[in-house]
Tab-separated table of N, CA and C in Angstrom:
chain	number	residue	atom	x	y	z
A	1	UNK	N	120.816	85.100	103.892
A	1	UNK	CA	122.032	85.387	104.655
A	1	UNK	C	123.031	84.260	104.448
A	2	UNK	N	124.265	84.607	104.296
A	2	UNK	CA	125.305	83.606	104.061
A	2	UNK	C	125.842	83.081	105.387
A	3	UNK	N	126.271	81.837	105.351
A	3	UNK	CA	126.739	81.175	106.563
A	3	UNK	C	128.167	81.527	106.920
A	4	UNK	N	128.903	82.146	105.999
A	4	UNK	CA	130.301	82.434	106.253
A	4	UNK	C	131.206	81.346	105.716
A	5	UNK	N	130.631	80.183	105.418
A	5	UNK	CA	131.406	79.075	104.881
A	5	UNK	C	131.340	79.018	103.368
A	6	UNK	N	130.419	79.752	102.781
A	6	UNK	CA	130.279	79.749	101.332
A	6	UNK	C	131.370	80.601	100.719
A	7	UNK	N	131.887	80.149	99.602
A	7	UNK	CA	132.907	80.895	98.885
A	7	UNK	C	132.239	81.996	98.080
A	8	UNK	N	132.618	83.232	98.333
A	8	UNK	CA	132.093	84.356	97.572
A	8	UNK	C	133.040	84.634	96.418
A	9	UNK	N	132.543	84.550	95.206
A	9	UNK	CA	133.354	84.780	94.023
A	9	UNK	C	132.907	86.096	93.406
A	10	UNK	N	133.733	87.152	93.495
A	10	UNK	CA	133.315	88.451	92.992
A	10	UNK	C	133.113	88.481	91.484
A	11	UNK	N	133.636	87.514	90.745
A	11	UNK	CA	133.522	87.536	89.293
A	11	UNK	C	132.450	86.561	88.817
A	12	UNK	N	131.647	86.023	89.743
A	12	UNK	CA	130.589	85.106	89.353
A	12	UNK	C	129.507	85.884	88.620
A	13	UNK	N	129.054	85.370	87.523
A	13	UNK	CA	128.062	86.061	86.709
A	13	UNK	C	128.732	86.701	85.508
A	14	UNK	N	127.909	87.011	84.509
A	14	UNK	CA	128.454	87.540	83.258
A	14	UNK	C	129.162	88.875	83.433
A	15	UNK	N	128.587	89.789	84.219
A	15	UNK	CA	129.212	91.105	84.418
A	15	UNK	C	130.569	90.954	85.108
A	16	UNK	N	130.650	90.091	86.098
A	16	UNK	CA	131.914	89.875	86.796
A	16	UNK	C	132.970	89.258	85.900
A	17	UNK	N	132.542	88.305	85.076
A	17	UNK	CA	133.508	87.682	84.152
A	17	UNK	C	133.985	88.697	83.112
A	18	UNK	N	133.081	89.560	82.652
A	18	UNK	CA	133.474	90.591	81.684
A	18	UNK	C	134.468	91.559	82.321
A	19	UNK	N	134.228	91.933	83.571
A	19	UNK	CA	135.142	92.838	84.266
A	19	UNK	C	136.503	92.170	84.422
A	20	UNK	N	136.523	90.888	84.777
A	20	UNK	CA	137.786	90.163	84.906
A	20	UNK	C	138.530	90.136	83.578
A	21	UNK	N	137.819	89.842	82.485
A	21	UNK	CA	138.464	89.826	81.163
A	21	UNK	C	139.045	91.196	80.835
A	22	UNK	N	138.324	92.252	81.187
A	22	UNK	CA	138.796	93.610	80.916
A	22	UNK	C	140.093	93.894	81.681
A	23	UNK	N	140.098	93.596	82.969
A	23	UNK	CA	141.300	93.842	83.780
A	23	UNK	C	142.450	92.978	83.295
A	24	UNK	N	142.179	91.732	82.983
A	24	UNK	CA	143.213	90.827	82.477
A	24	UNK	C	143.800	91.353	81.163
A	25	UNK	N	142.934	91.851	80.283
A	25	UNK	CA	143.394	92.413	79.012
A	25	UNK	C	144.258	93.649	79.247
A	26	UNK	N	143.837	94.516	80.149
A	26	UNK	CA	144.623	95.712	80.456
A	26	UNK	C	145.998	95.334	80.997
A	27	UNK	N	146.045	94.345	81.872
A	27	UNK	CA	147.335	93.895	82.405
A	27	UNK	C	148.207	93.342	81.274
A	28	UNK	N	147.612	92.552	80.406
A	28	UNK	CA	148.350	91.984	79.272
A	28	UNK	C	148.907	93.102	78.390
A	29	UNK	N	148.096	94.146	78.154
A	29	UNK	CA	148.522	95.257	77.304
A	29	UNK	C	149.647	96.075	77.919
A	30	UNK	N	149.749	96.081	79.243
A	30	UNK	CA	150.841	96.820	79.884
A	30	UNK	C	152.154	96.059	79.803
A	31	UNK	N	152.087	94.789	79.389
A	31	UNK	CA	153.298	93.998	79.262
A	31	UNK	C	153.751	93.382	80.572
A	32	UNK	N	152.837	93.203	81.506
A	32	UNK	CA	153.179	92.591	82.793
A	32	UNK	C	153.801	91.224	82.543
A	33	UNK	N	154.956	90.991	83.153
A	33	UNK	CA	155.670	89.729	82.990
A	33	UNK	C	155.224	88.763	84.081
A	34	UNK	N	153.974	88.392	84.013
A	34	UNK	CA	153.385	87.474	84.986
A	34	UNK	C	152.130	86.897	84.348
A	35	UNK	N	151.345	86.190	85.114
A	35	UNK	CA	150.100	85.599	84.638
A	35	UNK	C	148.980	86.627	84.773
A	36	UNK	N	148.581	87.294	83.678
A	36	UNK	CA	147.599	88.364	83.773
A	36	UNK	C	146.236	87.895	84.272
A	37	UNK	N	145.853	86.659	83.976
A	37	UNK	CA	144.570	86.166	84.468
A	37	UNK	C	144.565	86.036	85.986
A	38	UNK	N	145.629	85.469	86.541
A	38	UNK	CA	145.692	85.326	88.000
A	38	UNK	C	145.884	86.671	88.684
A	39	UNK	N	146.679	87.561	88.078
A	39	UNK	CA	146.820	88.904	88.644
A	39	UNK	C	145.489	89.632	88.662
A	40	UNK	N	144.692	89.477	87.611
A	40	UNK	CA	143.374	90.105	87.573
A	40	UNK	C	142.508	89.575	88.714
A	41	UNK	N	142.549	88.268	88.944
A	41	UNK	CA	141.785	87.703	90.071
A	41	UNK	C	142.267	88.290	91.394
A	42	UNK	N	143.586	88.382	91.562
A	42	UNK	CA	144.139	88.906	92.812
A	42	UNK	C	143.754	90.371	93.022
A	43	UNK	N	143.853	91.175	91.971
A	43	UNK	CA	143.485	92.587	92.096
A	43	UNK	C	142.003	92.748	92.383
A	44	UNK	N	141.188	92.007	91.676
A	44	UNK	CA	139.743	92.141	91.854
A	44	UNK	C	139.261	91.605	93.202
A	45	UNK	N	140.049	90.718	93.805
A	45	UNK	CA	139.669	90.214	95.126
A	45	UNK	C	139.634	91.333	96.161
A	46	UNK	N	140.401	92.389	95.915
A	46	UNK	CA	140.453	93.510	96.848
A	46	UNK	C	139.619	94.688	96.378
A	47	UNK	N	138.864	94.498	95.309
A	47	UNK	CA	138.125	95.617	94.723
A	47	UNK	C	136.623	95.385	94.721
A	48	UNK	N	136.114	94.698	95.737
A	48	UNK	CA	134.674	94.491	95.753
A	48	UNK	C	133.966	95.719	96.324
A	49	UNK	N	132.722	95.882	95.941
A	49	UNK	CA	131.972	97.071	96.315
A	49	UNK	C	131.687	97.142	97.815
A	50	UNK	N	131.495	96.000	98.450
A	50	UNK	CA	131.224	96.001	99.889
A	50	UNK	C	132.407	96.574	100.666
A	51	UNK	N	133.608	96.211	100.263
A	51	UNK	CA	134.794	96.746	100.922
A	51	UNK	C	134.902	98.243	100.693
A	52	UNK	N	134.675	98.665	99.448
A	52	UNK	CA	134.708	100.091	99.137
A	52	UNK	C	133.686	100.872	99.942
A	53	UNK	N	132.468	100.356	100.027
A	53	UNK	CA	131.424	101.020	100.823
A	53	UNK	C	131.815	101.090	102.292
A	54	UNK	N	132.347	99.985	102.808
A	54	UNK	CA	132.761	99.965	104.212
A	54	UNK	C	133.859	101.003	104.477
A	55	UNK	N	134.864	101.038	103.610
A	55	UNK	CA	135.961	101.981	103.816
A	55	UNK	C	135.489	103.427	103.689
A	56	UNK	N	134.609	103.681	102.719
A	56	UNK	CA	134.134	105.049	102.492
A	56	UNK	C	133.113	105.473	103.554
A	57	UNK	N	132.044	104.715	103.683
A	57	UNK	CA	130.960	105.104	104.600
A	57	UNK	C	131.267	104.738	106.050
A	58	UNK	N	131.831	103.563	106.255
A	58	UNK	CA	132.068	103.089	107.617
A	58	UNK	C	133.303	103.671	108.277
A	59	UNK	N	134.328	103.918	107.487
A	59	UNK	CA	135.594	104.411	108.043
A	59	UNK	C	135.879	105.862	107.682
A	60	UNK	N	135.050	106.445	106.824
A	60	UNK	CA	135.216	107.847	106.465
A	60	UNK	C	136.373	108.144	105.536
A	61	UNK	N	136.830	107.145	104.797
A	61	UNK	CA	137.942	107.371	103.878
A	61	UNK	C	137.396	108.047	102.622
A	62	UNK	N	137.968	109.181	102.232
A	62	UNK	CA	137.473	109.894	101.051
A	62	UNK	C	137.652	109.074	99.763
A	63	UNK	N	136.736	109.276	98.833
A	63	UNK	CA	136.781	108.581	97.552
A	63	UNK	C	138.113	108.818	96.845
A	64	UNK	N	138.606	110.038	96.897
A	64	UNK	CA	139.881	110.355	96.227
A	64	UNK	C	141.021	109.503	96.783
A	65	UNK	N	141.022	109.243	98.082
A	65	UNK	CA	142.081	108.416	98.680
A	65	UNK	C	141.946	106.963	98.220
A	66	UNK	N	140.717	106.461	98.161
A	66	UNK	CA	140.502	105.097	97.681
A	66	UNK	C	140.963	104.961	96.234
A	67	UNK	N	140.631	105.951	95.411
A	67	UNK	CA	141.053	105.920	94.014
A	67	UNK	C	142.570	105.988	93.891
A	68	UNK	N	143.196	106.863	94.654
A	68	UNK	CA	144.655	107.011	94.591
A	68	UNK	C	145.352	105.720	95.024
A	69	UNK	N	144.803	105.054	96.014
A	69	UNK	CA	145.395	103.798	96.489
A	69	UNK	C	145.279	102.712	95.425
A	70	UNK	N	144.121	102.654	94.762
A	70	UNK	CA	143.931	101.674	93.688
A	70	UNK	C	144.914	101.945	92.545
A	71	UNK	N	145.052	103.210	92.156
A	71	UNK	CA	145.982	103.578	91.085
A	71	UNK	C	147.406	103.203	91.487
A	72	UNK	N	147.774	103.459	92.728
A	72	UNK	CA	149.118	103.119	93.214
A	72	UNK	C	149.347	101.610	93.144
A	73	UNK	N	148.369	100.829	93.566
A	73	UNK	CA	148.498	99.372	93.532
A	73	UNK	C	148.687	98.875	92.101
A	74	UNK	N	147.857	99.372	91.190
A	74	UNK	CA	147.960	98.942	89.793
A	74	UNK	C	149.301	99.365	89.196
A	75	UNK	N	149.756	100.562	89.506
A	75	UNK	CA	151.062	101.012	88.995
A	75	UNK	C	152.187	100.139	89.522
A	76	UNK	N	152.098	99.759	90.772
A	76	UNK	CA	153.146	98.909	91.345
A	76	UNK	C	153.144	97.521	90.705
A	77	UNK	N	151.949	96.988	90.430
A	77	UNK	CA	151.851	95.668	89.801
A	77	UNK	C	152.372	95.720	88.376
A	78	UNK	N	152.109	96.823	87.674
A	78	UNK	CA	152.485	96.905	86.266
A	78	UNK	C	153.863	97.524	86.041
A	79	UNK	N	154.519	98.012	87.086
A	79	UNK	CA	155.832	98.652	86.962
A	79	UNK	C	156.893	97.599	86.664
A	80	UNK	N	157.721	97.874	85.670
A	80	UNK	CA	158.734	96.888	85.278
A	80	UNK	C	160.092	97.094	85.941
A	81	UNK	N	160.234	98.140	86.739
A	81	UNK	CA	161.476	98.356	87.461
A	81	UNK	C	162.542	99.108	86.687
A	82	UNK	N	162.287	99.455	85.427
A	82	UNK	CA	163.314	100.129	84.645
A	82	UNK	C	163.195	101.642	84.683
A	83	UNK	N	162.025	102.155	84.934
A	83	UNK	CA	161.824	103.605	84.963
A	83	UNK	C	161.696	104.090	86.393
A	84	UNK	N	161.229	105.319	86.545
A	84	UNK	CA	161.030	105.844	87.890
A	84	UNK	C	159.974	105.046	88.638
A	85	UNK	N	160.109	104.964	89.922
A	85	UNK	CA	159.161	104.230	90.755
A	85	UNK	C	157.808	104.911	90.721
A	86	UNK	N	156.732	104.138	90.861
A	86	UNK	CA	155.400	104.723	90.881
A	86	UNK	C	155.247	105.687	92.053
A	87	UNK	N	154.524	106.780	91.815
A	87	UNK	CA	154.379	107.787	92.858
A	87	UNK	C	153.094	107.656	93.639
A	88	UNK	N	152.079	107.005	93.069
A	88	UNK	CA	150.789	106.923	93.730
A	88	UNK	C	149.930	108.135	93.442
A	89	UNK	N	150.481	109.138	92.728
A	89	UNK	CA	149.709	110.331	92.381
A	89	UNK	C	148.745	109.990	91.263
A	90	UNK	N	147.604	110.642	91.292
A	90	UNK	CA	146.645	110.485	90.208
A	90	UNK	C	146.794	111.685	89.295
A	91	UNK	N	147.435	111.495	88.150
A	91	UNK	CA	147.584	112.580	87.191
A	91	UNK	C	146.299	112.717	86.390
A	92	UNK	N	145.830	113.964	86.188
A	92	UNK	CA	144.593	114.141	85.418
A	92	UNK	C	144.765	113.742	83.983
C-alpha cells in the first residue's frame, strides 16, 4: 500500500516509456507548436487506468463518453486555430 507521499509516475517502466514515446511522436507528427514531450506527459497524466476504471465503474460513465472526451482533448491540443474548431465528435 502506498503512503500517499510517493510520486506515482504513470510512464515508469518500459511499457510506459514506450507509450509516452508513441504519444510524443503522434503529437510531433500533427505539427503541434509546443513541446511534444511535455505535452505527452501532461496528456498521459490524465489517462491512467485507475482513473478510467473509477469513472466507468464507479461513476457509471459510458466508455463511449470517455473515448469522446479523450478525442476532444487531443483535438483541442493539436488544433492550430486556422480551421474549424474541434467538435468532440468521434468520426468512424
